[in-house]
Coordinates of C-alpha atoms in Angstrom, one line a residue:
X8 CA 0.0 0.0 0.0
X9 CA 1.4 3.4 -1.0
X10 CA 2.3 5.6 2.0
X11 CA 2.2 8.9 0.2
X12 CA 1.0 9.7 -3.3
X13 CA 2.3 12.7 -5.3
X14 CA 2.5 11.3 -8.9
X15 CA -1.2 11.6 -9.7
X16 CA -1.3 15.4 -10.0
X17 CA 1.8 15.7 -12.3
X18 CA 0.4 12.9 -14.5
X19 CA -3.0 14.6 -14.7
X20 CA -1.3 17.9 -15.8
X21 CA 0.8 16.1 -18.4
X22 CA -2.1 14.2 -19.8
X23 CA -4.3 17.4 -20.0
X24 CA -1.5 19.3 -21.8
X25 CA -0.7 16.5 -24.2
X26 CA -4.4 15.8 -25.0
X27 CA -6.3 19.1 -24.9
X28 CA -3.4 21.5 -25.7
X29 CA -1.4 19.3 -28.0
X30 CA 1.3 20.9 -30.1
X31 CA 2.2 19.0 -33.3
X32 CA 5.9 18.5 -34.2
X33 CA 6.2 19.6 -37.8
X34 CA 8.7 19.9 -40.7
X35 CA 8.1 23.3 -42.1
X36 CA 9.4 25.3 -45.1
X37 CA 11.9 27.8 -43.6
X38 CA 11.1 30.4 -46.3
X39 CA 7.3 30.4 -45.9
X40 CA 6.9 28.8 -42.4
X41 CA 4.2 26.5 -43.9
X42 CA 4.1 22.9 -42.8
X43 CA 5.2 20.2 -45.3
X44 CA 2.9 17.1 -44.8
X45 CA 5.2 15.1 -47.1
X46 CA 7.7 15.0 -44.3
X47 CA 7.2 13.3 -41.0
X48 CA 8.9 12.7 -37.6
X49 CA 10.3 9.4 -36.3
X50 CA 10.6 9.1 -32.5
X51 CA 13.3 6.8 -31.4
X52 CA 12.2 3.8 -29.2
X53 CA 14.9 4.4 -26.6
X54 CA 13.6 7.9 -26.1
X55 CA 10.0 6.6 -25.5
X56 CA 11.2 4.0 -23.0
X57 CA 13.1 6.6 -21.0
X58 CA 11.0 9.6 -21.9
X59 CA 11.1 11.4 -18.5
X60 CA 14.9 11.3 -18.6
X61 CA 15.7 11.6 -22.3
X62 CA 12.7 13.5 -23.4
X63 CA 13.3 16.6 -21.3
X64 CA 17.0 16.6 -22.3
X65 CA 16.2 16.3 -26.0
X66 CA 13.6 18.9 -25.9
X67 CA 15.8 21.4 -24.2
X68 CA 18.6 20.4 -26.6
X69 CA 16.4 21.8 -29.4
X70 CA 15.9 25.2 -27.7
X71 CA 16.0 28.1 -30.1
X72 CA 18.8 29.8 -28.1
X73 CA 20.4 26.8 -26.3
X74 CA 23.6 28.4 -25.0
X75 CA 21.5 31.0 -23.2
X76 CA 18.6 28.8 -22.2
X77 CA 20.4 25.7 -20.9
X78 CA 22.4 27.7 -18.2
X79 CA 19.3 29.6 -17.2
X80 CA 17.4 26.3 -16.8
X81 CA 20.2 24.9 -14.6
X82 CA 20.2 28.1 -12.6
X83 CA 16.4 27.7 -11.9
X84 CA 17.1 24.1 -10.7
X85 CA 19.6 25.6 -8.2
X86 CA 17.1 28.2 -7.1
X87 CA 14.5 25.6 -6.4
X88 CA 16.9 23.4 -4.6
X89 CA 18.1 26.2 -2.4
X90 CA 14.5 27.2 -1.7
X91 CA 13.4 23.7 -0.7
X92 CA 16.5 23.1 1.4
X93 CA 16.0 26.3 3.3
X94 CA 12.4 25.4 4.0
X95 CA 13.6 22.0 5.4
X96 CA 16.2 23.8 7.5
X97 CA 13.7 26.2 9.1
X98 CA 11.1 23.5 9.7
X99 CA 13.2 22.0 12.5
X100 CA 13.8 23.8 15.8
X101 CA 17.1 25.7 16.5
X102 CA 19.7 23.3 17.7
X103 CA 21.9 20.4 16.6
X104 CA 19.6 19.0 13.9
X105 CA 19.2 22.4 12.2
X106 CA 23.0 22.9 12.3
X107 CA 23.4 19.5 10.8
X108 CA 20.9 20.3 8.0
X109 CA 22.6 23.6 7.3
X110 CA 26.0 21.8 6.9
X111 CA 24.5 19.2 4.6
X112 CA 22.8 21.9 2.6
X113 CA 26.0 23.9 2.2
X114 CA 27.9 20.6 1.4
X115 CA 25.4 19.7 -1.3
X116 CA 25.6 23.1 -3.2
X117 CA 28.9 22.2 -5.0
X118 CA 27.6 18.7 -5.7
X119 CA 24.4 20.2 -7.3
X120 CA 26.5 22.6 -9.4
X121 CA 28.8 19.8 -10.6
X122 CA 25.9 17.5 -11.5
X123 CA 24.1 20.3 -13.4
X124 CA 27.3 21.1 -15.3
X125 CA 27.6 17.4 -16.2
X126 CA 24.0 17.4 -17.5
X127 CA 24.9 20.4 -19.6
X128 CA 27.9 18.5 -21.0
X129 CA 25.6 15.5 -21.8
X130 CA 23.1 17.7 -23.7
X131 CA 25.8 19.5 -25.5
X132 CA 28.2 16.7 -26.5
X133 CA 26.7 13.3 -26.4
X134 CA 24.7 11.8 -29.3
X135 CA 21.3 11.3 -27.7
X136 CA 18.4 9.5 -29.5
X137 CA 16.8 12.6 -31.0
X138 CA 13.7 12.6 -33.2
X139 CA 14.6 12.2 -36.9
X140 CA 13.0 13.2 -40.2
X141 CA 11.0 10.9 -42.4
X142 CA 11.0 11.7 -46.1
X143 CA 7.8 10.5 -47.7
X144 CA 8.4 12.2 -51.1
X145 CA 9.2 10.3 -54.3
X146 CA 11.7 12.8 -55.9
X147 CA 13.3 14.9 -53.2
X148 CA 16.6 14.1 -51.4
X149 CA 18.0 15.7 -48.3
X150 CA 21.4 17.4 -48.5
X151 CA 23.8 19.3 -46.1
X152 CA 26.0 22.0 -47.7
X153 CA 27.9 22.9 -44.5
X154 CA 29.5 20.5 -42.0
X155 CA 32.9 20.2 -40.2
X156 CA 34.9 17.2 -39.0
X157 CA 37.9 17.1 -36.7
X158 CA 40.0 18.1 -39.6
X159 CA 38.7 21.7 -39.1
X160 CA 40.2 23.8 -36.3
X161 CA 36.8 23.9 -34.7
X162 CA 35.5 20.4 -35.5
X163 CA 34.8 17.7 -32.8
X164 CA 33.7 14.6 -34.8
X165 CA 35.6 12.1 -36.9
X166 CA 34.8 11.6 -40.6
X167 CA 33.2 8.1 -40.0
X168 CA 31.0 9.4 -37.2
X169 CA 30.0 12.4 -39.4
X170 CA 28.8 9.9 -42.0
X171 CA 26.9 7.9 -39.4
X172 CA 25.3 11.1 -38.0
X173 CA 24.0 12.2 -41.5
X174 CA 22.7 8.7 -42.2
X175 CA 20.9 8.6 -38.8
X176 CA 19.3 12.0 -39.6
X177 CA 17.9 11.1 -42.9
X178 CA 20.4 12.7 -45.3
X179 CA 21.0 11.3 -48.8
X180 CA 24.1 13.4 -49.4
X181 CA 26.3 15.9 -47.6
X182 CA 29.2 18.2 -48.3
X183 CA 32.1 18.3 -45.7
X184 CA 33.3 21.8 -45.6
X185 CA 36.3 21.7 -43.3
X186 CA 38.1 25.0 -42.9
X187 CA 41.1 25.5 -45.2
X188 CA 41.2 21.8 -45.9
X189 CA 39.5 19.6 -48.5
X190 CA 42.2 17.1 -49.2
X191 CA 41.2 14.9 -46.2
X192 CA 37.6 15.0 -47.4
X193 CA 38.8 13.9 -50.9
X194 CA 40.5 10.9 -49.3
X195 CA 37.3 10.0 -47.3
X196 CA 35.1 10.4 -50.4
X197 CA 37.5 8.1 -52.4
X198 CA 37.3 5.5 -49.7
X199 CA 33.5 5.5 -50.1
X200 CA 33.6 5.3 -53.9
X201 CA 36.0 2.4 -53.6
X202 CA 33.4 0.4 -51.7
X203 CA 34.9 0.6 -48.2
X204 CA 31.6 1.7 -46.8
X205 CA 28.1 2.3 -48.3
X206 CA 27.4 5.0 -50.8
X207 CA 24.4 6.4 -49.0
X208 CA 24.6 9.1 -47.7
X209 CA 26.9 10.3 -50.5
X210 CA 30.0 12.3 -49.4
X211 CA 30.9 15.4 -51.5
X212 CA 33.9 17.6 -51.2
X213 CA 33.7 21.2 -50.1
X214 CA 35.7 23.6 -48.0
X215 CA 34.8 26.7 -45.9
X216 CA 36.9 29.7 -46.9
X217 CA 37.3 32.5 -44.4
X218 CA 37.7 35.6 -46.6
X219 CA 35.7 38.8 -46.2
X220 CA 33.0 36.4 -45.1
X221 CA 32.8 32.7 -44.5
X222 CA 31.8 30.9 -47.7
X223 CA 31.2 27.3 -48.6
X224 CA 33.1 26.2 -51.7
X225 CA 31.2 23.2 -53.0
X226 CA 32.2 20.5 -55.5
X227 CA 36.0 20.8 -55.1
X228 CA 38.3 18.4 -56.9
X229 CA 41.7 19.3 -55.5
X230 CA 43.0 21.1 -58.6
X231 CA 43.6 24.4 -56.9
X232 CA 44.7 26.0 -53.7
X233 CA 43.0 29.0 -52.1
X234 CA 45.7 30.2 -49.7
X235 CA 46.6 33.8 -50.4
X236 CA 44.0 34.3 -53.2
X237 CA 41.4 37.0 -53.3
X238 CA 37.7 36.2 -52.8
X239 CA 37.0 37.0 -56.5
X240 CA 39.7 34.7 -57.8
X241 CA 38.5 31.9 -55.5
X242 CA 34.9 32.2 -56.7
X243 CA 36.1 32.1 -60.3
X244 CA 38.3 29.0 -59.7
X245 CA 35.4 27.2 -58.0
X246 CA 33.1 28.0 -61.0
X247 CA 35.8 27.0 -63.5
X248 CA 36.0 23.5 -62.1
X249 CA 32.2 23.1 -61.9
X250 CA 31.6 24.0 -58.3
X251 CA 29.3 26.4 -56.5
X252 CA 29.8 29.1 -53.8
X253 CA 27.4 29.8 -50.9
X254 CA 27.9 32.7 -48.5
X255 CA 27.6 31.4 -45.0
X256 CA 25.7 33.1 -42.1
X257 CA 25.9 36.5 -43.7
X258 CA 23.3 37.8 -41.3
X259 CA 25.8 37.7 -38.4
X260 CA 27.0 41.1 -39.6
X261 CA 30.7 40.3 -39.9
X262 CA 31.0 40.4 -43.7
X263 CA 30.5 43.0 -46.5
X264 CA 27.2 44.1 -48.0
X265 CA 25.0 41.6 -49.8
X266 CA 25.8 43.5 -53.1
X267 CA 29.5 42.7 -52.7
X268 CA 28.9 39.0 -52.8
X269 CA 26.4 39.2 -55.7
X270 CA 29.0 41.1 -57.7
X271 CA 31.6 38.6 -56.7
X272 CA 29.6 35.9 -58.4
X273 CA 28.4 33.9 -55.4
X274 CA 25.6 31.5 -56.2
X275 CA 23.6 32.1 -53.0
X276 CA 23.3 32.8 -49.3
X277 CA 22.5 30.7 -46.2
X278 CA 19.1 31.9 -45.2
X279 CA 19.3 30.0 -41.9
X280 CA 22.2 28.6 -40.0
X281 CA 21.9 26.2 -37.0
X282 CA 25.5 26.9 -35.9
X283 CA 24.8 30.6 -35.6
X284 CA 21.2 31.4 -35.0
X285 CA 18.3 29.2 -36.2
X286 CA 15.8 32.1 -35.8
X287 CA 17.6 35.4 -36.1
X288 CA 16.0 38.9 -36.6
X289 CA 13.1 38.5 -39.0
X290 CA 13.6 42.0 -40.5
X291 CA 17.1 41.0 -41.6
X292 CA 15.7 37.6 -42.8
X293 CA 13.1 39.2 -45.0
X294 CA 15.6 41.7 -46.3
X295 CA 18.0 38.9 -47.3
X296 CA 15.2 36.8 -48.7
X297 CA 13.9 39.7 -50.9
X298 CA 17.5 40.4 -52.1
X299 CA 18.0 36.8 -53.1
X300 CA 14.7 36.6 -54.9
X301 CA 15.3 39.8 -56.8
X302 CA 18.8 38.8 -57.9
X303 CA 18.0 35.1 -58.6
X304 CA 20.4 33.9 -55.9
X305 CA 19.8 30.5 -54.2
X306 CA 18.7 30.4 -50.5
X307 CA 20.2 27.5 -48.6
X308 CA 19.9 26.1 -45.1
X309 CA 23.3 25.9 -43.4
X310 CA 23.5 23.1 -40.9
X311 CA 27.0 24.1 -39.9
X312 CA 27.4 20.9 -37.9
X313 CA 30.7 20.6 -35.9
X314 CA 30.0 17.4 -33.9
X315 CA 28.3 19.0 -31.0
X316 CA 25.5 21.4 -30.2
X317 CA 21.8 21.0 -31.0
X318 CA 20.1 18.1 -32.6
X319 CA 19.6 18.2 -36.4
X320 CA 16.9 20.7 -37.2
X321 CA 17.7 21.9 -40.7
X322 CA 17.7 20.1 -44.1
X323 CA 17.9 21.1 -47.8
X324 CA 15.4 19.2 -50.0
X325 CA 16.7 18.9 -53.6
X326 CA 14.2 17.8 -56.2
X327 CA 16.1 15.1 -58.2
X328 CA 14.0 12.4 -59.8
X329 CA 15.5 8.9 -60.1
X330 CA 18.2 9.7 -57.5
X331 CA 18.6 6.2 -56.2
X332 CA 19.2 4.8 -59.8
X333 CA 22.1 7.2 -60.4
X334 CA 25.8 6.4 -60.0
X335 CA 27.8 8.6 -57.5
X336 CA 29.2 10.9 -60.2
X337 CA 25.8 11.7 -61.7
X338 CA 24.4 12.3 -58.2
X339 CA 27.0 14.9 -57.4
X340 CA 26.6 16.5 -60.8
X341 CA 22.8 16.8 -60.4
X342 CA 23.3 18.5 -57.0
X343 CA 25.9 20.9 -58.3
X344 CA 23.8 21.6 -61.3
X345 CA 21.0 22.9 -59.1
X346 CA 23.4 24.9 -57.1
X347 CA 25.1 26.5 -60.1
X348 CA 21.8 27.2 -61.9
X349 CA 20.4 28.8 -58.7
X350 CA 17.2 26.9 -59.2
X351 CA 15.2 27.7 -56.1
X352 CA 12.2 25.9 -57.6
X353 CA 14.0 22.7 -56.9
X354 CA 15.3 23.5 -53.5
X355 CA 13.4 23.7 -50.2
X356 CA 14.9 24.6 -46.8
X357 CA 13.3 22.4 -44.2
X358 CA 13.1 23.2 -40.5
X359 CA 12.1 21.1 -37.5
X360 CA 9.4 22.9 -35.5
X361 CA 8.3 21.7 -32.1
X362 CA 7.5 24.9 -30.3
X363 CA 6.2 28.5 -31.0
X364 CA 8.9 30.9 -32.1
X365 CA 10.1 33.5 -29.6
X366 CA 12.8 36.2 -29.4
X367 CA 15.8 36.3 -27.1
X368 CA 14.7 39.6 -25.5
X369 CA 13.6 38.0 -22.2
X370 CA 14.7 34.4 -21.7
X371 CA 14.7 34.4 -17.9
X372 CA 11.3 32.6 -17.6
X373 CA 11.5 30.7 -20.9
X374 CA 12.5 27.4 -19.2
X375 CA 9.0 27.2 -17.7
X376 CA 7.4 27.9 -21.1
X377 CA 9.6 25.3 -22.7
X378 CA 8.6 22.7 -20.0
X379 CA 4.9 23.3 -20.7
X380 CA 5.5 23.1 -24.5
X381 CA 7.4 19.9 -24.1
X382 CA 4.5 18.2 -22.4
X383 CA 2.2 19.5 -25.2
X384 CA 4.2 17.7 -27.8
X385 CA 3.9 14.2 -26.2
X386 CA 2.0 11.4 -27.9
X387 CA 0.1 8.6 -26.1
X388 CA 3.1 6.3 -25.7
X389 CA 5.3 9.1 -24.3
X390 CA 2.5 10.0 -21.7
X391 CA 2.3 6.2 -20.9
X392 CA 6.1 6.2 -20.3
X393 CA 5.7 9.1 -17.9
X394 CA 2.9 7.3 -16.1
X395 CA 5.0 4.1 -15.6
X396 CA 8.1 6.1 -14.5
X397 CA 6.0 8.2 -12.0
X398 CA 4.6 5.0 -10.5
X399 CA 8.1 3.5 -10.2
X400 CA 9.4 6.7 -8.7
X401 CA 6.5 6.7 -6.3
X402 CA 7.3 3.2 -5.1
X403 CA 11.0 4.0 -4.7
X404 CA 10.2 7.2 -2.8
X405 CA 7.8 5.5 -0.4
X406 CA 10.3 2.8 0.6
X407 CA 13.5 4.7 0.3
X408 CA 14.2 4.8 4.1
X409 CA 14.0 1.0 4.4
X410 CA 15.9 0.0 1.3
X411 CA 18.2 2.9 0.2
X412 CA 21.0 4.9 1.7
X413 CA 20.1 8.4 2.9
X414 CA 19.7 11.2 0.4
X415 CA 22.8 13.1 1.6
X416 CA 24.9 10.0 0.9
X417 CA 23.3 9.5 -2.5
X418 CA 24.1 13.1 -3.4
X419 CA 27.8 12.4 -2.6
X420 CA 27.8 9.3 -4.8
X421 CA 26.0 11.1 -7.6
X422 CA 28.7 13.8 -7.5
X423 CA 31.4 11.2 -7.8
X424 CA 29.7 9.6 -10.8
X425 CA 29.4 13.0 -12.5
X426 CA 33.0 13.8 -11.8
X427 CA 34.1 10.5 -13.3
X428 CA 32.1 11.3 -16.4
X429 CA 33.7 14.7 -16.8
X430 CA 37.2 13.2 -16.4
X431 CA 36.4 10.4 -18.8
X432 CA 35.2 13.0 -21.4
X433 CA 38.4 15.0 -20.8
X434 CA 40.6 12.0 -21.4
X435 CA 38.7 11.0 -24.5
X436 CA 39.1 14.5 -26.0
X437 CA 42.8 14.4 -25.1
X438 CA 43.1 11.1 -27.0
X439 CA 41.2 12.4 -30.0
X440 CA 43.2 15.7 -30.0
X441 CA 46.5 13.8 -30.2
X442 CA 45.1 11.7 -33.1
X443 CA 44.4 14.8 -35.2
X444 CA 47.1 17.1 -33.9
X445 CA 47.6 20.1 -36.1
X446 CA 44.0 20.2 -37.2
X447 CA 41.3 20.6 -34.5
X448 CA 42.1 23.0 -31.7
X449 CA 38.9 22.5 -29.7
X450 CA 39.9 19.0 -28.4
X451 CA 42.7 20.5 -26.4
X452 CA 40.5 23.3 -25.1
X453 CA 37.7 21.1 -24.0
X454 CA 40.0 18.4 -22.7
X455 CA 41.8 20.9 -20.4
X456 CA 38.5 22.4 -19.2
X457 CA 36.8 19.0 -18.5
X458 CA 39.9 17.5 -16.8
X459 CA 40.3 20.5 -14.6
X460 CA 36.7 20.8 -13.5
X461 CA 36.3 17.1 -13.3
X462 CA 39.4 16.6 -11.1
X463 CA 38.4 19.4 -8.7
X464 CA 34.9 18.0 -8.5
X465 CA 36.2 14.5 -7.9
X466 CA 38.4 15.5 -5.0
X467 CA 35.4 17.4 -3.5
X468 CA 33.1 14.4 -4.0
X469 CA 35.6 12.0 -2.5
X470 CA 36.0 14.2 0.6
X471 CA 32.2 14.4 0.9
X472 CA 31.9 10.6 0.7
X473 CA 34.6 10.2 3.4
X474 CA 32.8 12.5 5.8
X475 CA 29.3 11.2 5.0
X476 CA 30.1 7.4 4.9
X477 CA 33.1 6.8 7.1
X478 CA 33.3 9.7 9.6
X479 CA 30.4 10.6 11.9
X480 CA 29.8 14.3 12.1
X481 CA 29.9 15.4 15.7
X482 CA 27.8 18.4 16.6
X483 CA 27.8 19.8 20.1
X484 CA 24.4 20.3 21.6

């Protein structure tokens, strides 16, 4: 018999939000914001099984402004923890027990901060089972024109894992556009064409050039070098060898005027970019869109994937009939032909939409709105998963005193596990950094950060375990 029930109310709220205020997850056209019924969403089975754990992480992972919203969310967790802890402290009379609770509360603060930081790292860096796109069309294929491996100075993913990531996220082809380096991509592409691994998704060779603005040089064949060359000469060389040039994240305001790149001969602009801002100022968006339409320049979605960050939320759909019957060379030519001809009628920019759009003007209370919207997107099986987990949690909570170690000891152990995770991540990045020395710089940066924080956190957690498990705290009455 349950001693205390608190799961019924949350489950009722979740069910009401999911059923009566349901929010559909859609694939929309980024240029018109209209839904595209020919594309659907696949929800991974592992997510459904562990919905209360993974679902929240994955939904916050897709936040429109994740680097601002995730820390704010973790800050609110701290605020609630401090508030609840202080209530517990002042509920007991002044004396030894109150002093003991105060000491435990203060001792838990660094543990909570460390655990929250570890959760942030999980969301930011680990490949969680995110929802993926389902292409129900007969003649459209999904393409990335902007992605970076560990052979870029800011890349954090191997070539093989990059291929696996694109396959998992429904892509038929993708360009690797490592900074100042396309030779490694050529080698990787050659391995695929030699049959060392499957031909889908197809790897195509590109490079991101950092001139007056970042630009993707697509369809490279290794016949020229760009070092020391002007933007205009580089564009001419790419076109000479049958490639195309897309201006990347122009809207971040770091490059020249739009007219400069039109006169340069660029084939188009990124109209959205996940690596920068998925939903930037709409006045600037409409201005860039109008400019591209008037000058017959292609509008492309820039995934700008580096191996970490948000889940895949942007695709380019190219209309290419009989794609699956083509050989690799013809497939690449068909994509480059659309890019070079700037044929917007055969290109859609697809965007994953699972929440109403909002600006970044006031994000302080956005985590609560995000939480409500998360529950609104749940289907029957996800709500059922919540119900099962709430019942399980209820049972564990009611019998925790008889069957589990006290909470303050569990907190210390959780801190140690989190610290070990941070150190393990730091060691892994150190290993990967040594394997691609001279290319990626971020491995060393993240390795140093994670090893430092993880080691300090581990020492604190071990000391906390010592005092809470092996040494009785003596408090004078």
